[in-house]
Amino acid sequence: MTQNKKIAITGGIGSGKSAFSSLLRGMGFPVLSCDEINAQLLSDAEYLAALGLRFPECVKDGTLDKEALSERVFSDQNELAALEAIAHPIIMRRLIGKMNEHPVCFAEVPLLYEGGYETLFDAVVALRRSRSERLKAVRARDGLSDGQILARMAKQLNAEELEKKDCILVDNDGDLSALAQKAKAVLALLAAKFPDFSGYFQIKE
């Protein structure tokens, strides 16, 4: 039996990863986030120094200009790859270290398959949603234009590609109540998949 079970939550921008994660937290499960770890790195002097060497115009006086960096990397695939090469190994190393503190732990990993990190996890839950609903959600949340959102979507796996992966697919095509029922169904599937850990997948509401 392995030390613990690590479950990744993934899906494209606007698919509902955060809503799904919030539901799991409300049911008593530990859920970590790559985005939260990335946010913590923005106050890490060593990380900012590494970014400053590669993107000097985006780091001024030890502070990252997130908007300038975002515009630069999302308009140039090579620049995005350079950023990911710096950030992703650090984020994943910290994430896995934190997940090892729990018998069962979930984590939001936005670019799981794109980065080839699925092998670090025991199971994957992938959210998918119609493009129109994703656009609407991200517009409201981030204030991005449709062009900016579509550019991000183009760099992520689409719904058809997710179907070919070894994951638990969750169609987020209803309201929050419907998603909560699907979250409970996912927990039941995971309990059956990992019988030695089944007790840890019980809802703690």
mmCIF file with all atom_site columns, C-alpha atoms in Angstrom:
data_model
loop_
_atom_site.group_PDB
_atom_site.id
_atom_site.type_symbol
_atom_site.label_atom_id
_atom_site.label_alt_id
_atom_site.label_comp_id
_atom_site.label_asym_id
_atom_site.label_entity_id
_atom_site.label_seq_id
_atom_site.pdbx_PDB_ins_code
_atom_site.Cartn_x
_atom_site.Cartn_y
_atom_site.Cartn_z
_atom_site.occupancy
_atom_site.B_iso_or_equiv
_atom_site.pdbx_formal_charge
_atom_site.auth_seq_id
_atom_site.auth_comp_id
_atom_site.auth_asym_id
_atom_site.auth_atom_id
_atom_site.pdbx_PDB_model_num
ATOM 1   C CA . MET A 1 1   ? 0.000   0.000  0.000   1.00 0.00 ? 1   MET A CA 1
ATOM 2   C CA . THR A 1 2   ? 1.392   3.393  -0.944  1.00 0.00 ? 2   THR A CA 1
ATOM 3   C CA . GLN A 1 3   ? 1.948   6.124  1.603   1.00 0.00 ? 3   GLN A CA 1
ATOM 4   C CA . ASN A 1 4   ? -1.143  8.081  0.626   1.00 0.00 ? 4   ASN A CA 1
ATOM 5   C CA . LYS A 1 5   ? -3.428  8.905  -2.274  1.00 0.00 ? 5   LYS A CA 1
ATOM 6   C CA . LYS A 1 6   ? -2.994  12.060 -4.302  1.00 0.00 ? 6   LYS A CA 1
ATOM 7   C CA . ILE A 1 7   ? -5.904  13.088 -6.521  1.00 0.00 ? 7   ILE A CA 1
ATOM 8   C CA . ALA A 1 8   ? -5.461  15.789 -9.159  1.00 0.00 ? 8   ALA A CA 1
ATOM 9   C CA . ILE A 1 9   ? -8.321  18.047 -10.238 1.00 0.00 ? 9   ILE A CA 1
ATOM 10  C CA . THR A 1 10  ? -7.784  19.441 -13.721 1.00 0.00 ? 10  THR A CA 1
ATOM 11  C CA . GLY A 1 11  ? -9.616  20.906 -16.697 1.00 0.00 ? 11  GLY A CA 1
ATOM 12  C CA . GLY A 1 12  ? -9.420  23.907 -18.980 1.00 0.00 ? 12  GLY A CA 1
ATOM 13  C CA . ILE A 1 13  ? -9.825  27.525 -17.964 1.00 0.00 ? 13  ILE A CA 1
ATOM 14  C CA . GLY A 1 14  ? -13.391 28.203 -16.813 1.00 0.00 ? 14  GLY A CA 1
ATOM 15  C CA . SER A 1 15  ? -14.320 24.526 -16.512 1.00 0.00 ? 15  SER A CA 1
ATOM 16  C CA . GLY A 1 16  ? -15.186 24.747 -12.817 1.00 0.00 ? 16  GLY A CA 1
ATOM 17  C CA . LYS A 1 17  ? -12.101 23.381 -11.062 1.00 0.00 ? 17  LYS A CA 1
ATOM 18  C CA . SER A 1 18  ? -12.297 25.929 -8.255  1.00 0.00 ? 18  SER A CA 1
ATOM 19  C CA . ALA A 1 19  ? -16.010 25.338 -7.683  1.00 0.00 ? 19  ALA A CA 1
ATOM 20  C CA . PHE A 1 20  ? -15.443 21.584 -7.530  1.00 0.00 ? 20  PHE A CA 1
ATOM 21  C CA . SER A 1 21  ? -12.525 22.070 -5.138  1.00 0.00 ? 21  SER A CA 1
ATOM 22  C CA . SER A 1 22  ? -14.576 24.359 -2.917  1.00 0.00 ? 22  SER A CA 1
ATOM 23  C CA . LEU A 1 23  ? -17.296 21.723 -2.680  1.00 0.00 ? 23  LEU A CA 1
ATOM 24  C CA . LEU A 1 24  ? -14.747 19.108 -1.616  1.00 0.00 ? 24  LEU A CA 1
ATOM 25  C CA . ARG A 1 25  ? -13.348 21.449 1.033   1.00 0.00 ? 25  ARG A CA 1
ATOM 26  C CA . GLY A 1 26  ? -16.871 21.946 2.332   1.00 0.00 ? 26  GLY A CA 1
ATOM 27  C CA . MET A 1 27  ? -17.172 18.168 2.646   1.00 0.00 ? 27  MET A CA 1
ATOM 28  C CA . GLY A 1 28  ? -14.072 18.095 4.827   1.00 0.00 ? 28  GLY A CA 1
ATOM 29  C CA . PHE A 1 29  ? -11.323 17.139 2.381   1.00 0.00 ? 29  PHE A CA 1
ATOM 30  C CA . PRO A 1 30  ? -7.896  18.785 2.080   1.00 0.00 ? 30  PRO A CA 1
ATOM 31  C CA . VAL A 1 31  ? -7.597  20.465 -1.319  1.00 0.00 ? 31  VAL A CA 1
ATOM 32  C CA . LEU A 1 32  ? -4.441  22.288 -2.388  1.00 0.00 ? 32  LEU A CA 1
ATOM 33  C CA . SER A 1 33  ? -3.918  24.548 -5.384  1.00 0.00 ? 33  SER A CA 1
ATOM 34  C CA . CYS A 1 34  ? -1.053  25.113 -7.799  1.00 0.00 ? 34  CYS A CA 1
ATOM 35  C CA . ASP A 1 35  ? -2.308  28.674 -8.274  1.00 0.00 ? 35  ASP A CA 1
ATOM 36  C CA . GLU A 1 36  ? -2.087  29.325 -4.529  1.00 0.00 ? 36  GLU A CA 1
ATOM 37  C CA . ILE A 1 37  ? 1.458   27.967 -4.414  1.00 0.00 ? 37  ILE A CA 1
ATOM 38  C CA . ASN A 1 38  ? 2.342   30.122 -7.429  1.00 0.00 ? 38  ASN A CA 1
ATOM 39  C CA . ALA A 1 39  ? 0.940   33.167 -5.608  1.00 0.00 ? 39  ALA A CA 1
ATOM 40  C CA . GLN A 1 40  ? 3.145   32.364 -2.602  1.00 0.00 ? 40  GLN A CA 1
ATOM 41  C CA . LEU A 1 41  ? 6.181   32.215 -4.886  1.00 0.00 ? 41  LEU A CA 1
ATOM 42  C CA . LEU A 1 42  ? 5.611   35.839 -5.865  1.00 0.00 ? 42  LEU A CA 1
ATOM 43  C CA . SER A 1 43  ? 7.086   36.816 -2.484  1.00 0.00 ? 43  SER A CA 1
ATOM 44  C CA . ASP A 1 44  ? 10.000  34.363 -2.823  1.00 0.00 ? 44  ASP A CA 1
ATOM 45  C CA . ALA A 1 45  ? 13.168  36.366 -3.548  1.00 0.00 ? 45  ALA A CA 1
ATOM 46  C CA . GLU A 1 46  ? 14.994  33.445 -5.180  1.00 0.00 ? 46  GLU A CA 1
ATOM 47  C CA . TYR A 1 47  ? 12.087  32.718 -7.524  1.00 0.00 ? 47  TYR A CA 1
ATOM 48  C CA . LEU A 1 48  ? 11.700  36.388 -8.454  1.00 0.00 ? 48  LEU A CA 1
ATOM 49  C CA . ALA A 1 49  ? 15.425  36.607 -9.144  1.00 0.00 ? 49  ALA A CA 1
ATOM 50  C CA . ALA A 1 50  ? 15.147  33.657 -11.555 1.00 0.00 ? 50  ALA A CA 1
ATOM 51  C CA . LEU A 1 51  ? 12.239  35.330 -13.331 1.00 0.00 ? 51  LEU A CA 1
ATOM 52  C CA . GLY A 1 52  ? 14.149  38.607 -13.456 1.00 0.00 ? 52  GLY A CA 1
ATOM 53  C CA . LEU A 1 53  ? 17.054  36.978 -15.250 1.00 0.00 ? 53  LEU A CA 1
ATOM 54  C CA . ARG A 1 54  ? 14.771  35.593 -17.975 1.00 0.00 ? 54  ARG A CA 1
ATOM 55  C CA . PHE A 1 55  ? 12.151  38.369 -18.065 1.00 0.00 ? 55  PHE A CA 1
ATOM 56  C CA . PRO A 1 56  ? 13.994  41.486 -16.834 1.00 0.00 ? 56  PRO A CA 1
ATOM 57  C CA . GLU A 1 57  ? 11.335  43.927 -18.030 1.00 0.00 ? 57  GLU A CA 1
ATOM 58  C CA . CYS A 1 58  ? 8.693   42.105 -15.958 1.00 0.00 ? 58  CYS A CA 1
ATOM 59  C CA . VAL A 1 59  ? 10.474  42.299 -12.586 1.00 0.00 ? 59  VAL A CA 1
ATOM 60  C CA . LYS A 1 60  ? 11.221  45.736 -11.167 1.00 0.00 ? 60  LYS A CA 1
ATOM 61  C CA . ASP A 1 61  ? 12.691  46.368 -7.718  1.00 0.00 ? 61  ASP A CA 1
ATOM 62  C CA . GLY A 1 62  ? 11.986  42.796 -6.694  1.00 0.00 ? 62  GLY A CA 1
ATOM 63  C CA . THR A 1 63  ? 8.300   43.000 -7.665  1.00 0.00 ? 63  THR A CA 1
ATOM 64  C CA . LEU A 1 64  ? 6.698   41.073 -10.505 1.00 0.00 ? 64  LEU A CA 1
ATOM 65  C CA . ASP A 1 65  ? 4.539   42.918 -13.028 1.00 0.00 ? 65  ASP A CA 1
ATOM 66  C CA . LYS A 1 66  ? 2.051   40.074 -13.498 1.00 0.00 ? 66  LYS A CA 1
ATOM 67  C CA . GLU A 1 67  ? 0.144   41.790 -16.293 1.00 0.00 ? 67  GLU A CA 1
ATOM 68  C CA . ALA A 1 68  ? 3.289   42.424 -18.318 1.00 0.00 ? 68  ALA A CA 1
ATOM 69  C CA . LEU A 1 69  ? 4.471   38.843 -17.829 1.00 0.00 ? 69  LEU A CA 1
ATOM 70  C CA . SER A 1 70  ? 1.072   37.442 -18.772 1.00 0.00 ? 70  SER A CA 1
ATOM 71  C CA . GLU A 1 71  ? 0.890   39.465 -21.965 1.00 0.00 ? 71  GLU A CA 1
ATOM 72  C CA . ARG A 1 72  ? 4.397   38.411 -22.926 1.00 0.00 ? 72  ARG A CA 1
ATOM 73  C CA . VAL A 1 73  ? 4.057   34.678 -22.400 1.00 0.00 ? 73  VAL A CA 1
ATOM 74  C CA . PHE A 1 74  ? 0.561   34.220 -23.811 1.00 0.00 ? 74  PHE A CA 1
ATOM 75  C CA . SER A 1 75  ? 1.538   35.835 -27.094 1.00 0.00 ? 75  SER A CA 1
ATOM 76  C CA . ASP A 1 76  ? 4.694   33.754 -27.593 1.00 0.00 ? 76  ASP A CA 1
ATOM 77  C CA . GLN A 1 77  ? 4.862   29.978 -27.152 1.00 0.00 ? 77  GLN A CA 1
ATOM 78  C CA . ASN A 1 78  ? 8.622   30.039 -26.567 1.00 0.00 ? 78  ASN A CA 1
ATOM 79  C CA . GLU A 1 79  ? 8.280   32.614 -23.818 1.00 0.00 ? 79  GLU A CA 1
ATOM 80  C CA . LEU A 1 80  ? 5.516   30.590 -22.168 1.00 0.00 ? 80  LEU A CA 1
ATOM 81  C CA . ALA A 1 81  ? 7.702   27.488 -22.275 1.00 0.00 ? 81  ALA A CA 1
ATOM 82  C CA . ALA A 1 82  ? 10.528  29.431 -20.633 1.00 0.00 ? 82  ALA A CA 1
ATOM 83  C CA . LEU A 1 83  ? 8.265   30.581 -17.799 1.00 0.00 ? 83  LEU A CA 1
ATOM 84  C CA . GLU A 1 84  ? 6.881   27.081 -17.273 1.00 0.00 ? 84  GLU A CA 1
ATOM 85  C CA . ALA A 1 85  ? 10.404  25.644 -17.168 1.00 0.00 ? 85  ALA A CA 1
ATOM 86  C CA . ILE A 1 86  ? 11.187  27.954 -14.249 1.00 0.00 ? 86  ILE A CA 1
ATOM 87  C CA . ALA A 1 87  ? 7.894   27.825 -12.358 1.00 0.00 ? 87  ALA A CA 1
ATOM 88  C CA . HIS A 1 88  ? 6.374   24.382 -12.800 1.00 0.00 ? 88  HIS A CA 1
ATOM 89  C CA . PRO A 1 89  ? 9.103   22.206 -11.236 1.00 0.00 ? 89  PRO A CA 1
ATOM 90  C CA . ILE A 1 90  ? 9.154   24.419 -8.132  1.00 0.00 ? 90  ILE A CA 1
ATOM 91  C CA . ILE A 1 91  ? 5.354   24.470 -7.861  1.00 0.00 ? 91  ILE A CA 1
ATOM 92  C CA . MET A 1 92  ? 5.005   20.711 -8.296  1.00 0.00 ? 92  MET A CA 1
ATOM 93  C CA . ARG A 1 93  ? 7.772   19.946 -5.814  1.00 0.00 ? 93  ARG A CA 1
ATOM 94  C CA . ARG A 1 94  ? 6.102   22.089 -3.162  1.00 0.00 ? 94  ARG A CA 1
ATOM 95  C CA . LEU A 1 95  ? 2.665   20.722 -3.995  1.00 0.00 ? 95  LEU A CA 1
ATOM 96  C CA . ILE A 1 96  ? 3.659   17.065 -3.663  1.00 0.00 ? 96  ILE A CA 1
ATOM 97  C CA . GLY A 1 97  ? 5.468   17.812 -0.402  1.00 0.00 ? 97  GLY A CA 1
ATOM 98  C CA . LYS A 1 98  ? 2.319   19.345 1.065   1.00 0.00 ? 98  LYS A CA 1
ATOM 99  C CA . MET A 1 99  ? 0.114   16.524 -0.259  1.00 0.00 ? 99  MET A CA 1
ATOM 100 C CA . ASN A 1 100 ? 2.312   13.959 1.476   1.00 0.00 ? 100 ASN A CA 1
ATOM 101 C CA . GLU A 1 101 ? 1.137   15.378 4.806   1.00 0.00 ? 101 GLU A CA 1
ATOM 102 C CA . HIS A 1 102 ? -2.347  13.844 4.303   1.00 0.00 ? 102 HIS A CA 1
ATOM 103 C CA . PRO A 1 103 ? -3.561  10.229 3.886   1.00 0.00 ? 103 PRO A CA 1
ATOM 104 C CA . VAL A 1 104 ? -5.777  11.461 1.028   1.00 0.00 ? 104 VAL A CA 1
ATOM 105 C CA . CYS A 1 105 ? -5.375  14.849 -0.606  1.00 0.00 ? 105 CYS A CA 1
ATOM 106 C CA . PHE A 1 106 ? -6.790  16.619 -3.649  1.00 0.00 ? 106 PHE A CA 1
ATOM 107 C CA . ALA A 1 107 ? -5.056  19.352 -5.657  1.00 0.00 ? 107 ALA A CA 1
ATOM 108 C CA . GLU A 1 108 ? -6.036  21.712 -8.442  1.00 0.00 ? 108 GLU A CA 1
ATOM 109 C CA . VAL A 1 109 ? -3.499  21.274 -11.245 1.00 0.00 ? 109 VAL A CA 1
ATOM 110 C CA . PRO A 1 110 ? -4.568  23.386 -14.258 1.00 0.00 ? 110 PRO A CA 1
ATOM 111 C CA . LEU A 1 111 ? -1.943  22.139 -16.762 1.00 0.00 ? 111 LEU A CA 1
ATOM 112 C CA . LEU A 1 112 ? -1.647  18.573 -15.519 1.00 0.00 ? 112 LEU A CA 1
ATOM 113 C CA . TYR A 1 113 ? -1.603  16.739 -18.844 1.00 0.00 ? 113 TYR A CA 1
ATOM 114 C CA . GLU A 1 114 ? -0.009  19.577 -20.774 1.00 0.00 ? 114 GLU A CA 1
ATOM 115 C CA . GLY A 1 115 ? 2.949   19.475 -18.381 1.00 0.00 ? 115 GLY A CA 1
ATOM 116 C CA . GLY A 1 116 ? 3.134   15.673 -18.187 1.00 0.00 ? 116 GLY A CA 1
ATOM 117 C CA . TYR A 1 117 ? 2.545   15.632 -14.428 1.00 0.00 ? 117 TYR A CA 1
ATOM 118 C CA . GLU A 1 118 ? -0.241  13.043 -14.311 1.00 0.00 ? 118 GLU A CA 1
ATOM 119 C CA . THR A 1 119 ? 2.212   10.313 -13.248 1.00 0.00 ? 119 THR A CA 1
ATOM 120 C CA . LEU A 1 120 ? 2.695   12.104 -9.912  1.00 0.00 ? 120 LEU A CA 1
ATOM 121 C CA . PHE A 1 121 ? -0.910  11.371 -8.951  1.00 0.00 ? 121 PHE A CA 1
ATOM 122 C CA . ASP A 1 122 ? -2.881  8.235  -8.143  1.00 0.00 ? 122 ASP A CA 1
ATOM 123 C CA . ALA A 1 123 ? -6.032  9.443  -9.883  1.00 0.00 ? 123 ALA A CA 1
ATOM 124 C CA . VAL A 1 124 ? -7.244  12.410 -11.918 1.00 0.00 ? 124 VAL A CA 1
ATOM 125 C CA . VAL A 1 125 ? -10.617 14.146 -11.901 1.00 0.00 ? 125 VAL A CA 1
ATOM 126 C CA . ALA A 1 126 ? -11.105 16.242 -15.048 1.00 0.00 ? 126 ALA A CA 1
ATOM 127 C CA . LEU A 1 127 ? -13.792 18.927 -15.321 1.00 0.00 ? 127 LEU A CA 1
ATOM 128 C CA . ARG A 1 128 ? -15.248 19.880 -18.673 1.00 0.00 ? 128 ARG A CA 1
ATOM 129 C CA . ARG A 1 129 ? -17.845 22.434 -19.729 1.00 0.00 ? 129 ARG A CA 1
ATOM 130 C CA . SER A 1 130 ? -19.198 23.974 -22.911 1.00 0.00 ? 130 SER A CA 1
ATOM 131 C CA . ARG A 1 131 ? -17.042 26.661 -24.492 1.00 0.00 ? 131 ARG A CA 1
ATOM 132 C CA . SER A 1 132 ? -19.784 29.293 -24.197 1.00 0.00 ? 132 SER A CA 1
ATOM 133 C CA . GLU A 1 133 ? -20.163 28.687 -20.462 1.00 0.00 ? 133 GLU A CA 1
ATOM 134 C CA . ARG A 1 134 ? -16.393 28.752 -19.980 1.00 0.00 ? 134 ARG A CA 1
ATOM 135 C CA . LEU A 1 135 ? -16.121 32.062 -21.810 1.00 0.00 ? 135 LEU A CA 1
ATOM 136 C CA . LYS A 1 136 ? -18.910 33.553 -19.708 1.00 0.00 ? 136 LYS A CA 1
ATOM 137 C CA . ALA A 1 137 ? -17.365 32.344 -16.450 1.00 0.00 ? 137 ALA A CA 1
ATOM 138 C CA . VAL A 1 138 ? -13.879 33.654 -17.208 1.00 0.00 ? 138 VAL A CA 1
ATOM 139 C CA . ARG A 1 139 ? -15.178 36.997 -18.500 1.00 0.00 ? 139 ARG A CA 1
ATOM 140 C CA . ALA A 1 140 ? -17.001 37.522 -15.210 1.00 0.00 ? 140 ALA A CA 1
ATOM 141 C CA . ARG A 1 141 ? -14.124 36.284 -13.057 1.00 0.00 ? 141 ARG A CA 1
ATOM 142 C CA . ASP A 1 142 ? -11.050 37.790 -14.726 1.00 0.00 ? 142 ASP A CA 1
ATOM 143 C CA . GLY A 1 143 ? -12.365 40.524 -17.011 1.00 0.00 ? 143 GLY A CA 1
ATOM 144 C CA . LEU A 1 144 ? -10.466 39.104 -19.989 1.00 0.00 ? 144 LEU A CA 1
ATOM 145 C CA . SER A 1 145 ? -11.565 39.574 -23.582 1.00 0.00 ? 145 SER A CA 1
ATOM 146 C CA . ASP A 1 146 ? -12.838 36.605 -25.560 1.00 0.00 ? 146 ASP A CA 1
ATOM 147 C CA . GLY A 1 147 ? -9.647  36.716 -27.614 1.00 0.00 ? 147 GLY A CA 1
ATOM 148 C CA . GLN A 1 148 ? -7.477  36.468 -24.516 1.00 0.00 ? 148 GLN A CA 1
ATOM 149 C CA . ILE A 1 149 ? -9.557  33.596 -23.139 1.00 0.00 ? 149 ILE A CA 1
ATOM 150 C CA . LEU A 1 150 ? -9.549  31.695 -26.426 1.00 0.00 ? 150 LEU A CA 1
ATOM 151 C CA . ALA A 1 151 ? -5.772  32.067 -26.660 1.00 0.00 ? 151 ALA A CA 1
ATOM 152 C CA . ARG A 1 152 ? -5.468  30.368 -23.281 1.00 0.00 ? 152 ARG A CA 1
ATOM 153 C CA . MET A 1 153 ? -7.955  27.663 -24.255 1.00 0.00 ? 153 MET A CA 1
ATOM 154 C CA . ALA A 1 154 ? -5.959  26.912 -27.397 1.00 0.00 ? 154 ALA A CA 1
ATOM 155 C CA . LYS A 1 155 ? -2.979  25.896 -25.270 1.00 0.00 ? 155 LYS A CA 1
ATOM 156 C CA . GLN A 1 156 ? -5.024  23.447 -23.180 1.00 0.00 ? 156 GLN A CA 1
ATOM 157 C CA . LEU A 1 157 ? -6.507  20.013 -23.852 1.00 0.00 ? 157 LEU A CA 1
ATOM 158 C CA . ASN A 1 158 ? -10.022 20.107 -25.271 1.00 0.00 ? 158 ASN A CA 1
ATOM 159 C CA . ALA A 1 159 ? -12.937 17.917 -24.190 1.00 0.00 ? 159 ALA A CA 1
ATOM 160 C CA . GLU A 1 160 ? -12.299 15.285 -26.864 1.00 0.00 ? 160 GLU A CA 1
ATOM 161 C CA . GLU A 1 161 ? -8.650  14.959 -25.829 1.00 0.00 ? 161 GLU A CA 1
ATOM 162 C CA . LEU A 1 162 ? -9.642  14.552 -22.176 1.00 0.00 ? 162 LEU A CA 1
ATOM 163 C CA . GLU A 1 163 ? -11.844 11.597 -23.136 1.00 0.00 ? 163 GLU A CA 1
ATOM 164 C CA . LYS A 1 164 ? -8.709  9.704  -24.202 1.00 0.00 ? 164 LYS A CA 1
ATOM 165 C CA . LYS A 1 165 ? -7.048  10.140 -20.809 1.00 0.00 ? 165 LYS A CA 1
ATOM 166 C CA . ASP A 1 166 ? -7.226  7.804  -17.821 1.00 0.00 ? 166 ASP A CA 1
ATOM 167 C CA . CYS A 1 167 ? -9.339  10.071 -15.648 1.00 0.00 ? 167 CYS A CA 1
ATOM 168 C CA . ILE A 1 168 ? -12.737 10.512 -14.029 1.00 0.00 ? 168 ILE A CA 1
ATOM 169 C CA . LEU A 1 169 ? -14.583 12.944 -16.303 1.00 0.00 ? 169 LEU A CA 1
ATOM 170 C CA . VAL A 1 170 ? -17.071 15.340 -14.719 1.00 0.00 ? 170 VAL A CA 1
ATOM 171 C CA . ASP A 1 171 ? -19.380 17.280 -17.006 1.00 0.00 ? 171 ASP A CA 1
ATOM 172 C CA . ASN A 1 172 ? -20.031 20.608 -15.303 1.00 0.00 ? 172 ASN A CA 1
ATOM 173 C CA . ASP A 1 173 ? -23.157 21.368 -17.284 1.00 0.00 ? 173 ASP A CA 1
ATOM 174 C CA . GLY A 1 174 ? -25.541 22.289 -14.488 1.00 0.00 ? 174 GLY A CA 1
ATOM 175 C CA . ASP A 1 175 ? -25.741 24.442 -11.381 1.00 0.00 ? 175 ASP A CA 1
ATOM 176 C CA . LEU A 1 176 ? -23.702 24.185 -8.186  1.00 0.00 ? 176 LEU A CA 1
ATOM 177 C CA . SER A 1 177 ? -26.154 21.754 -6.638  1.00 0.00 ? 177 SER A CA 1
ATOM 178 C CA . ALA A 1 178 ? -25.741 19.394 -9.597  1.00 0.00 ? 178 ALA A CA 1
ATOM 179 C CA . LEU A 1 179 ? -21.955 19.684 -9.328  1.00 0.00 ? 179 LEU A CA 1
ATOM 180 C CA . ALA A 1 180 ? -22.150 18.807 -5.627  1.00 0.00 ? 180 ALA A CA 1
ATOM 181 C CA . GLN A 1 181 ? -23.958 15.576 -6.469  1.00 0.00 ? 181 GLN A CA 1
ATOM 182 C CA . LYS A 1 182 ? -21.287 14.762 -9.029  1.00 0.00 ? 182 LYS A CA 1
ATOM 183 C CA . ALA A 1 183 ? -18.579 15.434 -6.449  1.00 0.00 ? 183 ALA A CA 1
ATOM 184 C CA . LYS A 1 184 ? -20.207 12.886 -4.134  1.00 0.00 ? 184 LYS A CA 1
ATOM 185 C CA . ALA A 1 185 ? -20.321 10.378 -7.004  1.00 0.00 ? 185 ALA A CA 1
ATOM 186 C CA . VAL A 1 186 ? -16.604 10.957 -7.638  1.00 0.00 ? 186 VAL A CA 1
ATOM 187 C CA . LEU A 1 187 ? -15.850 10.250 -3.975  1.00 0.00 ? 187 LEU A CA 1
ATOM 188 C CA . ALA A 1 188 ? -17.734 6.968  -4.224  1.00 0.00 ? 188 ALA A CA 1
ATOM 189 C CA . LEU A 1 189 ? -15.736 6.014  -7.328  1.00 0.00 ? 189 LEU A CA 1
ATOM 190 C CA . LEU A 1 190 ? -12.459 6.820  -5.595  1.00 0.00 ? 190 LEU A CA 1
ATOM 191 C CA . ALA A 1 191 ? -13.445 4.817  -2.513  1.00 0.00 ? 191 ALA A CA 1
ATOM 192 C CA . ALA A 1 192 ? -14.109 1.827  -4.772  1.00 0.00 ? 192 ALA A CA 1
ATOM 193 C CA . LYS A 1 193 ? -10.864 2.373  -6.707  1.00 0.00 ? 193 LYS A CA 1
ATOM 194 C CA . PHE A 1 194 ? -8.776  2.525  -3.523  1.00 0.00 ? 194 PHE A CA 1
ATOM 195 C CA . PRO A 1 195 ? -10.488 0.165  -1.039  1.00 0.00 ? 195 PRO A CA 1
ATOM 196 C CA . ASP A 1 196 ? -7.609  0.372  1.465   1.00 0.00 ? 196 ASP A CA 1
ATOM 197 C CA . PHE A 1 197 ? -8.267  4.110  1.696   1.00 0.00 ? 197 PHE A CA 1
ATOM 198 C CA . SER A 1 198 ? -12.070 3.988  1.357   1.00 0.00 ? 198 SER A CA 1
ATOM 199 C CA . GLY A 1 199 ? -12.621 5.376  4.848   1.00 0.00 ? 199 GLY A CA 1
ATOM 200 C CA . TYR A 1 200 ? -10.734 8.532  3.932   1.00 0.00 ? 200 TYR A CA 1
ATOM 201 C CA . PHE A 1 201 ? -13.185 9.277  1.114   1.00 0.00 ? 201 PHE A CA 1
ATOM 202 C CA . GLN A 1 202 ? -16.153 9.505  3.471   1.00 0.00 ? 202 GLN A CA 1
ATOM 203 C CA . ILE A 1 203 ? -17.782 12.939 3.611   1.00 0.00 ? 203 ILE A CA 1
ATOM 204 C CA . LYS A 1 204 ? -17.031 14.760 6.852   1.00 0.00 ? 204 LYS A CA 1
ATOM 205 C CA . GLU A 1 205 ? -19.809 17.353 6.728   1.00 0.00 ? 205 GLU A CA 1
#
